[in-house]
Amino acid sequence: MNLFLSPLNSNPVASIKIAGSKSESNRLLILQALFGQIEIENLSDSDDTKVLQKALVSLEKKIDVGHAGTAMRFLTAYFSIQEGSEVLLTGSERMQNRPIGILVEALRRLGADISFQKKVGFPPLLIRGKKLMRTSVKLSANVSSQYISALMLIAPSFPNGLELKLQNRPVSFSYIQMTKKLLKKVGISCEIIGDSIRVFPVENISKEIINVEPDWSSASYFYSVAAMSVSAEIILPHFQNPEISAQGDSEAAKIYEGLHVKTSISETGIFLKKIRKKRIEPLKLNLSNTPDLAQTIAVSCLGLKIPCELTGLQTLKIKETDRLSALKTELEKCGAQVEISEKSLKMLPPEILPKFVEIYTYDDHRMAMAFAPLAMKMNVQINNAEVVSKSFPGFWEEMREIVNLKV
């Protein structure tokens, strides 16, 4: 499905419904599967969460997670401790080219029985579940925080808990902090001291009802809408104060202050308002803790015609697509000058934006949603727009309040 988006109103007033955080939901589903006493409310309605939920109750010998990277990492760890089970864990062609060797090798050092079925270091994986007894493991932390979170989530079921000794500087550390906060929320002790993470064992947890906060990554697209508006008043119900959120992407509230979007907090949610001030200064940010905001911020800067320099983006090359290359290609279609390295992007916007641009999404939900707010400034066609279902199935319905949409 290709969608044509055209400007509707440069002064949008809207209330946007955003479902529970995909990242929180997926972590809680693993903990629920391990301990059974967790009741989850406001679970994410994303494809990724549905894939994980289905896999956790499946009796099939082969489980295909498609494009769901979090599911692949978390299930690799989860199935490795399911005594007596044997599972072939696979995914899409892109998934079979996304590295998982660091996690597998860490699990093997703990005693897991996992073998690569095609290319060493990549899915598909044959996993024979067994009881893991060892108490510590070293692993590199500079490729994906999901490897670390996957181990943290299964660690409480180890007889003596588990210590993770991190090598190299962690990327996306906010997601590791999220995992720690959710462990503590269900009564599991976890300590992070220097380059060491210690998760303590539990046999049972008391019954907990966890309400998943709406997804801040999804909220960022409406911050982008507000930034590119003349004036905007956008309500995001049920969000809490970004300063106490478990989600690292709540940093969007602070980042978009620099793009003249003010966030107000109430008992019912948050309120975004465009503030008219002097000109916006060029943006220079290290996004190593919030890489999922990179595409959205780059497009916001394009629409506002301000240069940006974004660093800390080394994880983007192993996402649903090579996001740095994809961003460069699509931003340049809009007239921008773009330079990328292995972990950075510099963009100089054009003086005049084109009247129309056709955006390819590369099977990447965030490419579709990041470029959609550009319709505040110009006509945009988003190809394969249905890819948003991976994390935000209702995205286009919510955007209808803000721009004209035609198939």
Coordinates of C-alpha atoms in Angstrom, one line a residue:
M1 CA 0.0 0.0 0.0
N2 CA 1.3 3.4 -1.0
L3 CA -0.1 6.5 0.8
F4 CA -0.1 10.0 -0.5
L5 CA 0.0 12.6 2.3
S6 CA -0.7 16.3 1.7
P7 CA -0.8 19.2 4.1
L8 CA -4.2 19.6 5.9
N9 CA -3.6 22.2 8.6
S10 CA -0.4 23.9 9.7
N11 CA -2.1 24.5 13.1
P12 CA -3.1 21.0 14.2
V13 CA -5.2 20.4 17.3
A14 CA -5.4 16.7 18.0
S15 CA -5.6 14.0 20.7
I16 CA -3.5 11.0 19.7
K17 CA -4.0 7.4 21.0
I18 CA -0.7 5.5 21.4
A19 CA -0.7 1.9 22.7
G20 CA 1.7 0.5 25.3
S21 CA 5.4 0.5 24.8
K22 CA 6.7 -2.3 22.6
S23 CA 10.0 -2.5 24.5
E24 CA 8.3 -2.7 27.9
S25 CA 5.7 -5.2 26.7
N26 CA 8.3 -7.6 25.2
R27 CA 10.3 -7.6 28.4
L28 CA 7.3 -8.2 30.6
L29 CA 6.1 -11.1 28.3
I30 CA 9.4 -12.9 28.9
L31 CA 9.1 -12.4 32.7
Q32 CA 5.5 -13.5 32.6
A33 CA 6.4 -16.7 30.7
L34 CA 9.1 -17.5 33.3
F35 CA 7.2 -16.7 36.5
G36 CA 3.5 -16.6 35.6
Q37 CA 2.4 -14.2 38.3
I38 CA 2.5 -11.0 36.2
E39 CA -0.7 -9.5 34.7
I40 CA 0.0 -7.0 31.9
E41 CA -2.3 -4.2 31.1
N42 CA -2.1 -1.9 28.0
L43 CA 0.1 -4.4 26.2
S44 CA 1.5 -3.2 22.9
D45 CA -0.6 -4.0 19.8
S46 CA 2.5 -4.1 17.6
D47 CA 3.3 -7.0 15.2
D48 CA 6.6 -7.5 17.2
T49 CA 4.8 -8.1 20.4
K50 CA 2.2 -10.3 18.8
V51 CA 5.0 -12.4 17.3
L52 CA 6.7 -12.8 20.7
Q53 CA 3.4 -13.6 22.5
K54 CA 2.5 -16.3 20.0
A55 CA 6.0 -17.8 20.1
L56 CA 6.0 -18.1 23.9
V57 CA 2.9 -20.4 23.8
S58 CA 3.8 -22.2 20.6
L59 CA 4.2 -26.0 20.6
E60 CA 5.8 -26.0 17.1
K61 CA 9.4 -27.2 16.6
K62 CA 10.1 -24.3 14.2
I63 CA 9.4 -20.7 15.2
D64 CA 9.7 -17.9 12.6
V65 CA 9.8 -14.4 14.1
G66 CA 9.8 -12.6 10.7
H67 CA 11.4 -9.1 11.1
A68 CA 11.0 -9.0 14.9
G69 CA 14.6 -8.4 16.1
T70 CA 13.7 -8.1 19.8
A71 CA 11.8 -11.4 19.6
M72 CA 14.8 -13.1 18.1
R73 CA 17.2 -12.0 20.8
F74 CA 14.8 -12.5 23.7
L75 CA 13.6 -15.9 22.5
T76 CA 17.2 -17.1 21.9
A77 CA 17.9 -16.7 25.6
Y78 CA 14.4 -17.9 26.7
F79 CA 14.5 -21.2 24.8
S80 CA 18.0 -21.9 25.9
I81 CA 16.8 -22.5 29.5
Q82 CA 13.6 -24.5 28.6
E83 CA 14.8 -27.9 29.8
G84 CA 14.0 -30.7 27.3
S85 CA 12.8 -28.5 24.5
E86 CA 14.2 -28.3 21.0
V87 CA 13.4 -25.3 18.8
L88 CA 14.5 -24.1 15.4
L89 CA 14.4 -20.3 15.7
T90 CA 14.4 -18.4 12.4
G91 CA 13.2 -15.2 10.7
S92 CA 13.0 -13.2 7.5
E93 CA 15.9 -12.9 5.0
R94 CA 16.9 -9.7 6.6
M95 CA 16.8 -11.3 10.1
Q96 CA 19.1 -14.0 8.9
N97 CA 21.6 -11.2 8.1
R98 CA 21.3 -9.5 11.5
P99 CA 24.1 -10.6 13.9
I100 CA 23.4 -12.6 17.0
G101 CA 26.8 -14.3 17.6
I102 CA 27.7 -12.3 20.7
L103 CA 24.5 -13.4 22.5
V104 CA 24.8 -17.0 21.4
E105 CA 28.5 -17.2 22.4
A106 CA 27.6 -15.8 25.9
L107 CA 24.9 -18.3 26.3
R108 CA 27.2 -21.1 25.2
R109 CA 29.7 -20.1 27.8
L110 CA 26.9 -20.4 30.4
G111 CA 26.4 -24.0 29.1
A112 CA 23.6 -23.5 26.5
D113 CA 23.3 -25.9 23.5
I114 CA 22.8 -23.6 20.5
S115 CA 24.0 -24.2 17.0
F116 CA 24.0 -22.0 13.8
Q117 CA 22.1 -23.7 11.0
K118 CA 23.4 -21.6 8.0
K119 CA 25.9 -18.8 8.6
V120 CA 28.0 -18.7 11.8
G121 CA 26.9 -15.8 13.9
F122 CA 23.5 -15.4 12.4
P123 CA 20.0 -17.0 12.6
P124 CA 18.5 -19.6 12.1
L125 CA 19.4 -21.2 15.4
L126 CA 18.8 -24.7 16.7
I127 CA 18.3 -24.4 20.4
R128 CA 18.1 -27.4 22.8
G129 CA 17.0 -26.1 26.2
K130 CA 18.7 -27.2 29.4
K131 CA 19.3 -26.0 32.9
L132 CA 22.1 -23.4 33.1
M133 CA 24.1 -23.4 36.3
R134 CA 27.0 -21.0 35.8
T135 CA 27.0 -17.7 37.6
S136 CA 28.9 -15.2 35.4
V137 CA 29.7 -14.4 31.8
K138 CA 31.6 -11.7 29.8
L139 CA 30.2 -10.2 26.7
S140 CA 30.7 -7.2 24.4
A141 CA 28.3 -4.4 25.1
N142 CA 29.0 -2.2 22.1
V143 CA 26.8 -3.9 19.4
S144 CA 23.3 -4.3 20.8
S145 CA 21.8 -3.7 24.3
Q146 CA 19.2 -6.4 23.5
Y147 CA 21.9 -9.1 24.0
I148 CA 22.4 -7.8 27.5
S149 CA 18.6 -7.4 28.3
A150 CA 18.0 -10.9 27.0
L151 CA 20.4 -12.3 29.5
M152 CA 19.1 -10.1 32.3
L153 CA 15.6 -11.3 31.8
I154 CA 16.4 -15.0 32.1
A155 CA 19.0 -14.4 34.9
P156 CA 16.5 -14.6 37.8
S157 CA 15.7 -18.2 37.0
F158 CA 19.4 -19.3 37.4
P159 CA 19.9 -21.1 40.7
N160 CA 22.4 -18.5 41.9
G161 CA 21.4 -15.6 39.6
L162 CA 23.9 -14.2 37.1
E163 CA 26.6 -11.6 36.8
L164 CA 27.2 -10.0 33.4
K165 CA 30.6 -8.5 32.9
L166 CA 30.4 -5.9 30.1
Q167 CA 33.3 -5.3 27.8
N168 CA 33.5 -2.1 25.8
R169 CA 31.2 0.9 26.3
P170 CA 27.5 -0.1 26.2
V171 CA 25.3 1.2 23.4
S172 CA 21.6 2.1 24.0
F173 CA 22.2 2.0 27.8
S174 CA 18.8 3.4 28.5
Y175 CA 17.3 0.1 27.3
I176 CA 19.4 -1.8 29.8
Q177 CA 18.2 0.6 32.5
M178 CA 14.6 -0.1 31.3
T179 CA 15.2 -3.8 31.9
K180 CA 16.5 -3.2 35.3
K181 CA 13.5 -1.0 36.3
L182 CA 11.1 -3.6 35.1
L183 CA 12.9 -6.4 37.0
K184 CA 12.6 -4.3 40.1
K185 CA 9.0 -3.5 39.4
V186 CA 8.1 -7.2 39.7
G187 CA 10.3 -7.7 42.7
I188 CA 13.6 -9.0 41.2
S189 CA 16.8 -7.5 42.6
C190 CA 19.3 -6.1 40.1
E191 CA 22.4 -4.0 40.5
I192 CA 24.5 -2.1 37.9
I193 CA 27.9 -1.2 39.2
G194 CA 30.5 0.0 36.8
D195 CA 30.8 -2.5 34.0
S196 CA 29.0 -5.2 36.0
I197 CA 25.3 -6.2 36.1
R198 CA 24.2 -8.5 38.9
V199 CA 20.7 -10.1 38.8
F200 CA 19.7 -12.1 41.8
P201 CA 17.7 -15.3 41.7
V202 CA 14.1 -15.8 42.6
E203 CA 11.9 -18.9 42.6
N204 CA 8.5 -17.1 42.7
I205 CA 7.3 -13.6 42.5
S206 CA 4.2 -12.1 44.1
K207 CA 1.3 -11.4 41.8
E208 CA 1.9 -8.1 40.1
I209 CA -0.4 -6.0 37.8
I210 CA 1.8 -3.9 35.5
N211 CA 0.3 -1.2 33.4
V212 CA 2.5 -0.5 30.4
E213 CA 3.2 3.1 29.7
P214 CA 2.4 4.3 26.1
D215 CA 5.3 4.1 23.7
W216 CA 7.6 7.1 23.7
S217 CA 9.2 6.1 20.4
S218 CA 5.8 6.4 18.8
A219 CA 5.2 9.7 20.5
S220 CA 8.3 11.2 18.9
Y221 CA 6.6 11.3 15.5
F222 CA 4.0 13.7 16.9
Y223 CA 6.7 15.8 18.4
S224 CA 8.0 16.1 14.9
V225 CA 4.6 17.1 13.7
A226 CA 4.4 19.8 16.3
A227 CA 8.0 21.0 15.5
M228 CA 7.1 21.5 11.8
S229 CA 3.8 23.2 12.5
V230 CA 3.1 26.9 12.6
S231 CA 1.3 26.3 15.9
A232 CA 0.2 22.9 17.4
E233 CA -1.7 21.6 20.4
I234 CA -1.4 17.9 20.6
I235 CA -2.6 15.8 23.5
L236 CA -1.0 12.4 24.2
P237 CA -3.1 10.7 26.9
H238 CA -1.7 8.4 29.6
F239 CA 1.9 9.4 29.3
Q240 CA 3.7 10.1 32.5
N241 CA 6.4 12.6 33.3
P242 CA 9.3 11.9 30.9
E243 CA 11.8 12.4 33.7
I244 CA 10.5 9.3 35.5
S245 CA 9.7 7.1 32.5
A246 CA 11.5 3.8 32.1
Q247 CA 11.8 4.4 28.4
G248 CA 14.9 6.1 27.1
D249 CA 13.1 7.7 24.2
S250 CA 11.2 9.9 26.7
E251 CA 14.3 12.0 26.0
A252 CA 12.3 13.3 23.0
A253 CA 10.6 15.8 25.3
K254 CA 13.9 17.4 26.1
I255 CA 15.4 17.2 22.6
Y256 CA 12.3 18.8 21.0
E257 CA 12.5 21.7 23.4
G258 CA 15.4 22.7 21.1
L259 CA 13.0 22.6 18.2
H260 CA 10.5 24.8 20.0
V261 CA 8.1 22.1 21.2
K262 CA 7.0 22.5 24.9
T263 CA 5.8 19.5 26.9
S264 CA 3.3 20.1 29.7
I265 CA 2.4 17.3 32.1
S266 CA -1.0 16.6 33.7
E267 CA -2.7 13.8 35.5
T268 CA -4.2 12.5 32.2
G269 CA -1.1 12.7 30.0
I270 CA 1.2 15.1 28.2
F271 CA 0.4 18.2 26.1
L272 CA 2.7 19.3 23.2
K273 CA 2.6 22.9 22.1
K274 CA 4.6 24.7 19.5
I275 CA 6.3 27.8 21.0
R276 CA 7.2 30.7 18.7
K277 CA 10.7 31.9 19.5
K278 CA 13.7 33.3 17.7
R279 CA 15.3 31.1 15.1
I280 CA 16.3 27.5 15.8
E281 CA 20.0 26.8 16.2
P282 CA 21.6 23.9 14.3
L283 CA 21.2 20.6 16.3
K284 CA 24.2 18.6 17.5
L285 CA 23.3 15.4 19.4
N286 CA 24.8 12.2 20.7
L287 CA 22.0 9.6 20.3
S288 CA 23.9 6.6 21.6
N289 CA 21.2 6.1 24.3
T290 CA 18.2 6.9 22.0
P291 CA 19.1 5.7 18.4
D292 CA 15.5 5.0 17.5
L293 CA 14.9 8.8 17.5
A294 CA 17.6 9.5 14.9
Q295 CA 15.4 9.2 11.8
T296 CA 12.6 11.3 13.3
I297 CA 15.0 14.1 14.4
A298 CA 16.8 14.1 11.0
V299 CA 13.5 14.6 9.2
S300 CA 12.4 17.3 11.6
C301 CA 15.6 19.2 10.9
L302 CA 15.0 18.8 7.2
G303 CA 11.5 20.2 7.5
L304 CA 12.7 23.1 9.6
K305 CA 15.7 23.7 7.3
I306 CA 18.3 23.5 10.1
P307 CA 21.6 21.6 9.9
C308 CA 22.1 18.7 12.2
E309 CA 24.9 16.4 13.3
L310 CA 23.8 13.2 14.9
T311 CA 26.4 10.8 16.5
G312 CA 26.2 7.5 18.5
L313 CA 24.3 5.8 15.7
Q314 CA 26.5 2.6 15.3
T315 CA 23.5 0.3 16.0
L316 CA 21.5 1.7 13.1
K317 CA 23.3 -0.4 10.5
I318 CA 22.0 -3.7 12.0
K319 CA 18.3 -2.7 12.3
E320 CA 15.4 -3.6 10.0
T321 CA 17.5 -2.0 7.3
D322 CA 20.8 -0.1 7.2
R323 CA 19.1 3.0 8.6
L324 CA 22.0 5.3 8.0
S325 CA 22.2 4.4 4.3
A326 CA 18.4 4.6 3.9
L327 CA 18.3 8.0 5.6
K328 CA 21.0 9.4 3.4
T329 CA 19.2 8.2 0.2
E330 CA 15.8 9.6 1.2
L331 CA 17.0 12.9 2.7
E332 CA 19.0 13.5 -0.5
K333 CA 15.8 13.0 -2.5
C334 CA 14.5 16.1 -0.6
G335 CA 17.5 18.1 -1.6
A336 CA 19.6 17.7 1.5
Q337 CA 23.4 17.2 1.5
V338 CA 24.1 14.2 3.7
E339 CA 27.3 12.6 5.0
I340 CA 27.3 9.4 7.0
S341 CA 29.9 7.3 8.7
E342 CA 29.7 4.0 10.6
K343 CA 28.1 5.9 13.6
S344 CA 27.1 9.4 12.5
L345 CA 25.0 11.5 10.2
K346 CA 25.5 15.2 9.1
M347 CA 22.8 16.9 7.2
L348 CA 22.7 20.3 5.5
P349 CA 19.1 21.0 4.4
P350 CA 18.2 22.7 1.1
E351 CA 17.1 26.3 1.0
I352 CA 13.9 25.3 -0.7
L353 CA 12.1 22.0 -0.2
P354 CA 10.7 20.2 -3.2
K355 CA 6.9 20.2 -3.6
F356 CA 6.7 16.4 -3.7
V357 CA 8.9 13.4 -2.6
E358 CA 8.4 9.7 -2.9
I359 CA 9.8 7.9 0.2
Y360 CA 10.8 4.2 0.1
T361 CA 10.6 2.5 3.5
Y362 CA 13.0 -0.5 3.1
D363 CA 10.7 -2.8 5.1
D364 CA 11.4 -0.5 8.1
H365 CA 8.5 0.9 10.1
R366 CA 10.6 3.8 11.4
M367 CA 11.4 5.0 7.9
A368 CA 7.7 5.3 7.2
M369 CA 6.7 7.1 10.4
A370 CA 9.7 9.4 10.5
F371 CA 9.1 10.8 7.1
A372 CA 5.3 11.1 7.5
P373 CA 5.4 14.4 9.4
L374 CA 7.2 16.0 6.5
A375 CA 3.7 16.2 5.0
M376 CA 3.3 19.3 7.2
K377 CA 5.6 21.0 4.7
M378 CA 5.1 19.3 1.3
N379 CA 3.4 16.5 -0.5
V380 CA 4.8 13.1 0.5
Q381 CA 4.2 9.6 -0.9
I382 CA 5.1 6.8 1.6
N383 CA 5.6 3.5 -0.2
N384 CA 4.7 0.2 1.5
A385 CA 3.0 2.3 4.3
E386 CA 1.6 -0.8 6.0
V387 CA 5.0 -1.6 7.4
V388 CA 4.1 0.6 10.4
S389 CA 2.2 -2.3 11.9
K390 CA 5.5 -3.6 13.2
S391 CA 5.4 -1.2 16.1
F392 CA 2.3 1.2 15.6
P393 CA -0.6 -0.4 13.7
G394 CA -2.9 2.6 14.3
F395 CA -0.4 5.2 13.1
W396 CA -2.1 6.2 9.9
E397 CA -5.5 6.5 11.6
E398 CA -4.0 8.9 14.1
M399 CA -2.2 10.9 11.3
R400 CA -5.6 11.4 9.6
E401 CA -6.3 14.1 12.2
I402 CA -3.3 16.0 11.0
V403 CA -2.8 15.5 7.2
N404 CA -4.8 14.3 4.2
L405 CA -4.2 10.7 3.4
K406 CA -5.0 9.0 0.1
V407 CA -4.2 5.5 -1.0

